[in-house]
PDB file of C-alpha atoms in Angstrom:
ATOM      1  CA  MET B   1      -0.064  -0.121   0.234  1.00  0.00           C
ATOM      2  CA  ILE B   2       1.226   3.526  -0.747  1.00  0.00           C
ATOM      3  CA  ALA B   3       1.931   5.527   2.274  1.00  0.00           C
ATOM      4  CA  ALA B   4       1.434   9.097   0.515  1.00  0.00           C
ATOM      5  CA  PRO B   5       1.137  10.400  -3.158  1.00  0.00           C
ATOM      6  CA  VAL B   6       4.552  11.685  -4.857  1.00  0.00           C
ATOM      7  CA  ALA B   7       4.287  15.420  -3.800  1.00  0.00           C
ATOM      8  CA  GLY B   8       7.197  16.505  -5.695  1.00  0.00           C
ATOM      9  CA  ALA B   9       7.172  13.885  -8.930  1.00  0.00           C
ATOM     10  CA  LEU B  10       4.416  15.635 -10.791  1.00  0.00           C
ATOM     11  CA  ILE B  11       3.827  19.253 -10.947  1.00  0.00           C
ATOM     12  CA  PHE B  12       1.691  19.414  -7.843  1.00  0.00           C
ATOM     13  CA  SER B  13       4.318  20.524  -5.282  1.00  0.00           C
ATOM     14  CA  ALA B  14       6.385  23.415  -4.300  1.00  0.00           C
ATOM     15  CA  ALA B  15       9.613  21.484  -4.627  1.00  0.00           C
ATOM     16  CA  PRO B  16      11.932  22.343  -7.318  1.00  0.00           C
ATOM     17  CA  VAL B  17      10.835  20.729 -10.824  1.00  0.00           C
ATOM     18  CA  ALA B  18      12.162  20.765 -14.109  1.00  0.00           C
ATOM     19  CA  ALA B  19      10.287  20.256 -17.144  1.00  0.00           C
ATOM     20  CA  ALA B  20      11.772  18.157 -20.067  1.00  0.00           C
ATOM     21  CA  PRO B  21       9.373  17.285 -22.768  1.00  0.00           C
ATOM     22  CA  THR B  22      10.409  14.137 -24.329  1.00  0.00           C
ATOM     23  CA  ALA B  23       7.826  13.747 -26.876  1.00  0.00           C
ATOM     24  CA  PRO B  24       4.492  15.480 -28.101  1.00  0.00           C
ATOM     25  CA  ALA B  25       2.608  12.671 -26.638  1.00  0.00           C
ATOM     26  CA  ALA B  26       3.423  13.341 -22.987  1.00  0.00           C
ATOM     27  CA  THR B  27       4.860  15.993 -20.728  1.00  0.00           C
ATOM     28  CA  VAL B  28       7.758  14.873 -18.609  1.00  0.00           C
ATOM     29  CA  VAL B  29       8.230  16.524 -14.994  1.00  0.00           C
ATOM     30  CA  ALA B  30      11.462  15.712 -13.199  1.00  0.00           C
ATOM     31  CA  ALA B  31      11.430  15.766  -9.692  1.00  0.00           C
ATOM     32  CA  LYS B  32      14.410  16.544  -7.291  1.00  0.00           C
ATOM     33  CA  SER B  33      17.225  15.985 -10.131  1.00  0.00           C
ATOM     34  CA  ALA B  34      17.224  17.494 -13.290  1.00  0.00           C
ATOM     35  CA  ALA B  35      20.405  15.925 -14.273  1.00  0.00           C
ATOM     36  CA  ALA B  36      19.186  12.208 -14.264  1.00  0.00           C
ATOM     37  CA  ASP B  37      17.632  10.440 -17.246  1.00  0.00           C
ATOM     38  CA  PRO B  38      14.686   8.253 -16.319  1.00  0.00           C
ATOM     39  CA  PHE B  39      15.261   4.674 -16.365  1.00  0.00           C
ATOM     40  CA  SER B  40      11.663   4.055 -17.785  1.00  0.00           C
ATOM     41  CA  VAL B  41       9.875   6.303 -19.756  1.00  0.00           C
ATOM     42  CA  PHE B  42       6.270   6.162 -20.158  1.00  0.00           C
ATOM     43  CA  ASP B  43       4.082   7.236 -23.385  1.00  0.00           C
ATOM     44  CA  VAL B  44       0.750   8.306 -21.738  1.00  0.00           C
ATOM     45  CA  LYS B  45      -2.501   8.534 -23.753  1.00  0.00           C
ATOM     46  CA  LEU B  46      -5.438   9.798 -21.461  1.00  0.00           C
ATOM     47  CA  THR B  47      -9.078   9.731 -22.244  1.00  0.00           C
ATOM     48  CA  ALA B  48     -11.547  11.258 -20.720  1.00  0.00           C
ATOM     49  CA  THR B  49     -15.514  12.012 -20.867  1.00  0.00           C
ATOM     50  CA  LYS B  50     -16.023  15.036 -22.917  1.00  0.00           C
ATOM     51  CA  LYS B  51     -19.040  16.386 -21.481  1.00  0.00           C
ATOM     52  CA  ALA B  52     -21.030  15.591 -18.186  1.00  0.00           C
ATOM     53  CA  LYS B  53     -24.031  16.934 -16.195  1.00  0.00           C
ATOM     54  CA  ARG B  54     -23.712  18.144 -12.796  1.00  0.00           C
ATOM     55  CA  GLY B  55     -23.544  14.961 -10.604  1.00  0.00           C
ATOM     56  CA  GLY B  56     -23.118  13.061 -13.609  1.00  0.00           C
ATOM     57  CA  LYS B  57     -20.597   9.985 -14.288  1.00  0.00           C
ATOM     58  CA  ILE B  58     -17.031  10.626 -15.566  1.00  0.00           C
ATOM     59  CA  ARG B  59     -14.333   8.376 -16.734  1.00  0.00           C
ATOM     60  CA  TYR B  60     -10.417   8.589 -17.068  1.00  0.00           C
ATOM     61  CA  THR B  61      -8.826   5.844 -18.848  1.00  0.00           C
ATOM     62  CA  ILE B  62      -4.852   5.742 -18.982  1.00  0.00           C
ATOM     63  CA  THR B  63      -2.848   3.947 -21.342  1.00  0.00           C
ATOM     64  CA  ALA B  64       0.674   4.035 -20.810  1.00  0.00           C
ATOM     65  CA  VAL B  65       3.455   2.005 -23.017  1.00  0.00           C
ATOM     66  CA  ASN B  66       6.815   1.537 -21.299  1.00  0.00           C
ATOM     67  CA  THR B  67       9.397   2.907 -24.102  1.00  0.00           C
ATOM     68  CA  GLY B  68      12.529   2.268 -21.959  1.00  0.00           C
ATOM     69  CA  PRO B  69      15.362   2.127 -21.934  1.00  0.00           C
ATOM     70  CA  HIS B  70      14.701  -0.368 -19.236  1.00  0.00           C
ATOM     71  CA  GLU B  71      12.116  -2.145 -17.754  1.00  0.00           C
ATOM     72  CA  ALA B  72       9.807  -0.580 -15.014  1.00  0.00           C
ATOM     73  CA  THR B  73       9.954  -3.133 -12.027  1.00  0.00           C
ATOM     74  CA  ALA B  74       6.962  -3.440  -9.505  1.00  0.00           C
ATOM     75  CA  GLY B  75       6.944  -0.860  -6.750  1.00  0.00           C
ATOM     76  CA  THR B  76       9.101   1.803  -8.857  1.00  0.00           C
ATOM     77  CA  TRP B  77       6.173   3.350 -10.729  1.00  0.00           C
ATOM     78  CA  PHE B  78       2.552   4.509 -10.102  1.00  0.00           C
ATOM     79  CA  VAL B  79      -0.457   5.375 -12.083  1.00  0.00           C
ATOM     80  CA  GLY B  80      -2.675   8.250 -11.260  1.00  0.00           C
ATOM     81  CA  GLY B  81      -2.510  11.959 -10.672  1.00  0.00           C
ATOM     82  CA  LEU B  82      -4.669  15.108  -9.607  1.00  0.00           C
ATOM     83  CA  PHE B  83      -8.246  15.021 -10.071  1.00  0.00           C
ATOM     84  CA  PRO B  84     -10.482  18.076 -10.803  1.00  0.00           C
ATOM     85  CA  LYS B  85     -12.355  19.919  -7.804  1.00  0.00           C
ATOM     86  CA  GLY B  86     -15.510  18.964  -9.388  1.00  0.00           C
ATOM     87  CA  VAL B  87     -15.142  15.080  -8.933  1.00  0.00           C
ATOM     88  CA  ASP B  88     -16.535  13.385  -5.548  1.00  0.00           C
ATOM     89  CA  LEU B  89     -13.369  11.893  -4.618  1.00  0.00           C
ATOM     90  CA  ARG B  90     -14.992   9.558  -2.213  1.00  0.00           C
ATOM     91  CA  LYS B  91     -16.932   7.775  -5.225  1.00  0.00           C
ATOM     92  CA  ILE B  92     -13.841   7.059  -7.383  1.00  0.00           C
ATOM     93  CA  THR B  93     -13.419   3.467  -8.471  1.00  0.00           C
ATOM     94  CA  TYR B  94     -10.681   2.021 -10.468  1.00  0.00           C
ATOM     95  CA  ARG B  95     -10.201  -1.248 -12.624  1.00  0.00           C
ATOM     96  CA  THR B  96      -7.361  -2.548 -14.056  1.00  0.00           C
ATOM     97  CA  SER B  97      -5.906  -6.119 -15.143  1.00  0.00           C
ATOM     98  CA  VAL B  98      -3.172  -5.967 -12.447  1.00  0.00           C
ATOM     99  CA  ASP B  99      -4.135  -8.222  -9.486  1.00  0.00           C
ATOM    100  CA  ASP B 100      -3.541  -6.597  -6.077  1.00  0.00           C
ATOM    101  CA  THR B 101      -3.308  -3.135  -7.052  1.00  0.00           C
ATOM    102  CA  ALA B 102      -3.539  -0.918  -4.237  1.00  0.00           C
ATOM    103  CA  CYS B 103      -4.342   3.049  -4.310  1.00  0.00           C
ATOM    104  CA  GLU B 104      -4.480   5.863  -1.902  1.00  0.00           C
ATOM    105  CA  LEU B 105      -6.191   9.252  -1.954  1.00  0.00           C
ATOM    106  CA  ILE B 106      -4.487  12.329  -0.214  1.00  0.00           C
ATOM    107  CA  LYS B 107      -6.398  15.555  -1.116  1.00  0.00           C
ATOM    108  CA  ARG B 108      -6.980  15.638  -4.664  1.00  0.00           C
ATOM    109  CA  GLU B 109      -4.141  13.064  -5.664  1.00  0.00           C
ATOM    110  CA  LEU B 110      -5.024   9.523  -6.213  1.00  0.00           C
ATOM    111  CA  PHE B 111      -2.089   7.150  -7.183  1.00  0.00           C
ATOM    112  CA  CYS B 112      -2.193   3.509  -7.435  1.00  0.00           C
ATOM    113  CA  VAL B 113       0.992   1.104  -7.101  1.00  0.00           C
ATOM    114  CA  LEU B 114       0.224  -1.767  -9.738  1.00  0.00           C
ATOM    115  CA  PRO B 115       2.513  -4.521  -8.695  1.00  0.00           C
ATOM    116  CA  ALA B 116       3.808  -5.694 -12.082  1.00  0.00           C
ATOM    117  CA  THR B 117       6.750  -5.394 -14.037  1.00  0.00           C
ATOM    118  CA  VAL B 118       6.399  -3.599 -17.388  1.00  0.00           C
ATOM    119  CA  LYS B 119       9.120  -4.594 -19.875  1.00  0.00           C
ATOM    120  CA  LYS B 120      10.099  -2.275 -22.845  1.00  0.00           C
ATOM    121  CA  GLY B 121       7.519  -2.143 -25.276  1.00  0.00           C
ATOM    122  CA  GLU B 122       4.403  -3.368 -23.044  1.00  0.00           C
ATOM    123  CA  SER B 123       1.611  -1.470 -21.877  1.00  0.00           C
ATOM    124  CA  ILE B 124      -0.663  -1.088 -18.879  1.00  0.00           C
ATOM    125  CA  ALA B 125      -4.164   0.285 -18.649  1.00  0.00           C
ATOM    126  CA  MET B 126      -5.958   1.793 -15.762  1.00  0.00           C
ATOM    127  CA  VAL B 127      -9.742   3.079 -15.810  1.00  0.00           C
ATOM    128  CA  PHE B 128     -10.902   5.552 -13.118  1.00  0.00           C
ATOM    129  CA  ASP B 129     -14.663   5.849 -12.995  1.00  0.00           C
ATOM    130  CA  GLY B 130     -16.054   8.856 -10.500  1.00  0.00           C
ATOM    131  CA  ARG B 131     -19.161  11.305 -10.218  1.00  0.00           C
ATOM    132  CA  LEU B 132     -18.910  14.961 -10.629  1.00  0.00           C
ATOM    133  CA  THR B 133     -20.537  16.839  -7.835  1.00  0.00           C
ATOM    134  CA  LYS B 134     -23.979  18.492  -7.661  1.00  0.00           C
ATOM    135  CA  LYS B 135     -21.819  21.889  -7.598  1.00  0.00           C
ATOM    136  CA  ALA B 136     -19.457  21.163 -10.361  1.00  0.00           C
ATOM    137  CA  SER B 137     -19.370  23.923 -13.101  1.00  0.00           C
ATOM    138  CA  GLY B 138     -17.166  25.048 -15.919  1.00  0.00           C
ATOM    139  CA  SER B 139     -14.101  22.990 -17.268  1.00  0.00           C
ATOM    140  CA  GLN B 140     -13.086  20.500 -14.973  1.00  0.00           C
ATOM    141  CA  LYS B 141      -9.328  19.653 -15.403  1.00  0.00           C
ATOM    142  CA  ALA B 142      -7.579  16.573 -14.499  1.00  0.00           C
ATOM    143  CA  VAL B 143      -3.584  15.713 -14.571  1.00  0.00           C
ATOM    144  CA  LEU B 144      -3.217  12.125 -14.921  1.00  0.00           C
ATOM    145  CA  GLY B 145      -0.542   9.581 -16.004  1.00  0.00           C
ATOM    146  CA  VAL B 146       2.126   7.815 -14.725  1.00  0.00           C
ATOM    147  CA  VAL B 147       5.273   8.449 -12.228  1.00  0.00           C
ATOM    148  CA  SER B 148       8.404   6.425 -12.335  1.00  0.00           C
ATOM    149  CA  TYR B 149      11.436   6.239 -10.316  1.00  0.00           C
ATOM    150  CA  ASN B 150      14.904   5.672 -10.630  1.00  0.00           C
ATOM    151  CA  VAL B 151      14.728   2.914  -8.209  1.00  0.00           C
ATOM    152  CA  GLU B 152      17.923   1.038  -7.097  1.00  0.00           C
ATOM    153  CA  THR B 153      18.008  -2.623  -6.500  1.00  0.00           C
ATOM    154  CA  GLY B 154      16.684  -3.255  -2.925  1.00  0.00           C
ATOM    155  CA  MET B 155      14.422  -0.105  -2.753  1.00  0.00           C
ATOM    156  CA  GLU B 156      11.629  -1.526  -4.667  1.00  0.00           C
ATOM    157  CA  ASN B 157       9.123  -1.991  -1.832  1.00  0.00           C
ATOM    158  CA  LEU B 158       9.550   1.789  -0.310  1.00  0.00           C
ATOM    159  CA  SER B 159       6.462   4.090  -0.588  1.00  0.00           C
ATOM    160  CA  LYS B 160       6.118   6.899  -2.801  1.00  0.00           C
ATOM    161  CA  GLU B 161       6.717   9.225   0.168  1.00  0.00           C
ATOM    162  CA  GLU B 162       9.966   7.494   1.191  1.00  0.00           C
ATOM    163  CA  LEU B 163      11.337   7.944  -2.368  1.00  0.00           C
ATOM    164  CA  ASP B 164      10.715  11.366  -2.145  1.00  0.00           C
ATOM    165  CA  ARG B 165      12.095  11.832   1.021  1.00  0.00           C
ATOM    166  CA  LEU B 166      15.324  10.072  -0.060  1.00  0.00           C
ATOM    167  CA  GLY B 167      15.379  12.379  -3.010  1.00  0.00           C
ATOM    168  CA  VAL B 168      15.202   9.077  -5.571  1.00  0.00           C
ATOM    169  CA  PRO B 169      14.582  10.922  -8.878  1.00  0.00           C
ATOM    170  CA  GLY B 170      11.044  10.627 -10.194  1.00  0.00           C
ATOM    171  CA  PHE B 171       9.620  11.470 -13.404  1.00  0.00           C
ATOM    172  CA  GLY B 172       5.935  12.306 -14.271  1.00  0.00           C
ATOM    173  CA  PHE B 173       4.548  11.498 -17.693  1.00  0.00           C
ATOM    174  CA  VAL B 174       1.405  13.207 -17.667  1.00  0.00           C
ATOM    175  CA  LYS B 175      -1.341  14.414 -19.464  1.00  0.00           C
ATOM    176  CA  GLN B 176      -4.248  16.599 -19.124  1.00  0.00           C
ATOM    177  CA  ALA B 177      -7.998  16.003 -19.801  1.00  0.00           C
ATOM    178  CA  THR B 178     -10.868  18.376 -19.619  1.00  0.00           C
ATOM    179  CA  THR B 179     -14.250  17.571 -18.974  1.00  0.00           C
ATOM    180  CA  LYS B 180     -17.091  20.561 -19.688  1.00  0.00           C
ATOM    181  CA  VAL B 181     -19.848  20.595 -17.238  1.00  0.00           C
ATOM    182  CA  VAL B 182     -23.069  20.779 -18.926  1.00  0.00           C
ATOM    183  CA  ARG B 183     -26.791  21.363 -17.959  1.00  0.00           C
TER     184      ARG B 183
END
C-alpha cells in the first residue's frame, strides 16, 4: 500500500521541478534531480469524458507504454494524478487487469501501485470512474499519468513518500484532460 502520493514527482508541489518534454505524446516533469535520465519512460494516452452533467458520471482511461530504456520493475512506478475539484473523490472506483493493485487518495491526488513489471514495449491500462458533484461547473481539468522512479535494487518496496524523502529521482509522464460541465 502507498503511504502517500508523490508530492514532488508531478507538477503539484512547491518542490523545485524541471520540465523536460520527451515527445509530443506526454509531458515529462522531473523531480529532485534534473540531471538524471529516467530508467523507464512512459508514452501516456489519457481519455476522459468530454461532457457531463452536474452529478453525472465521469471516466478517465490511462494507457501507458514503457518506451524504455529499461523495464519498469514492480514498486518503482505508479498510476494516477490530480483529479478535478468538481469530482466527488469519495466515489472514485478503478479497474485494471493487474491483481493486487492498491490506491491511496490524499487531498486531490490519487496514485495506485500496480504490482507488475512492465518491460520495454509493454503497456498497462487503468480506468478511473467517478461522479461530478452537484455543484460542479465550468471546465473540470485532471492531470493524470504515470510516475516512474529511478529505484536502485533493493528499494522496490519503499513507499512513494519515502522515495521522495530520500531524493530518489522521479519522473511524471502526464497528460491533461478537460471535461465540460453541461446542463
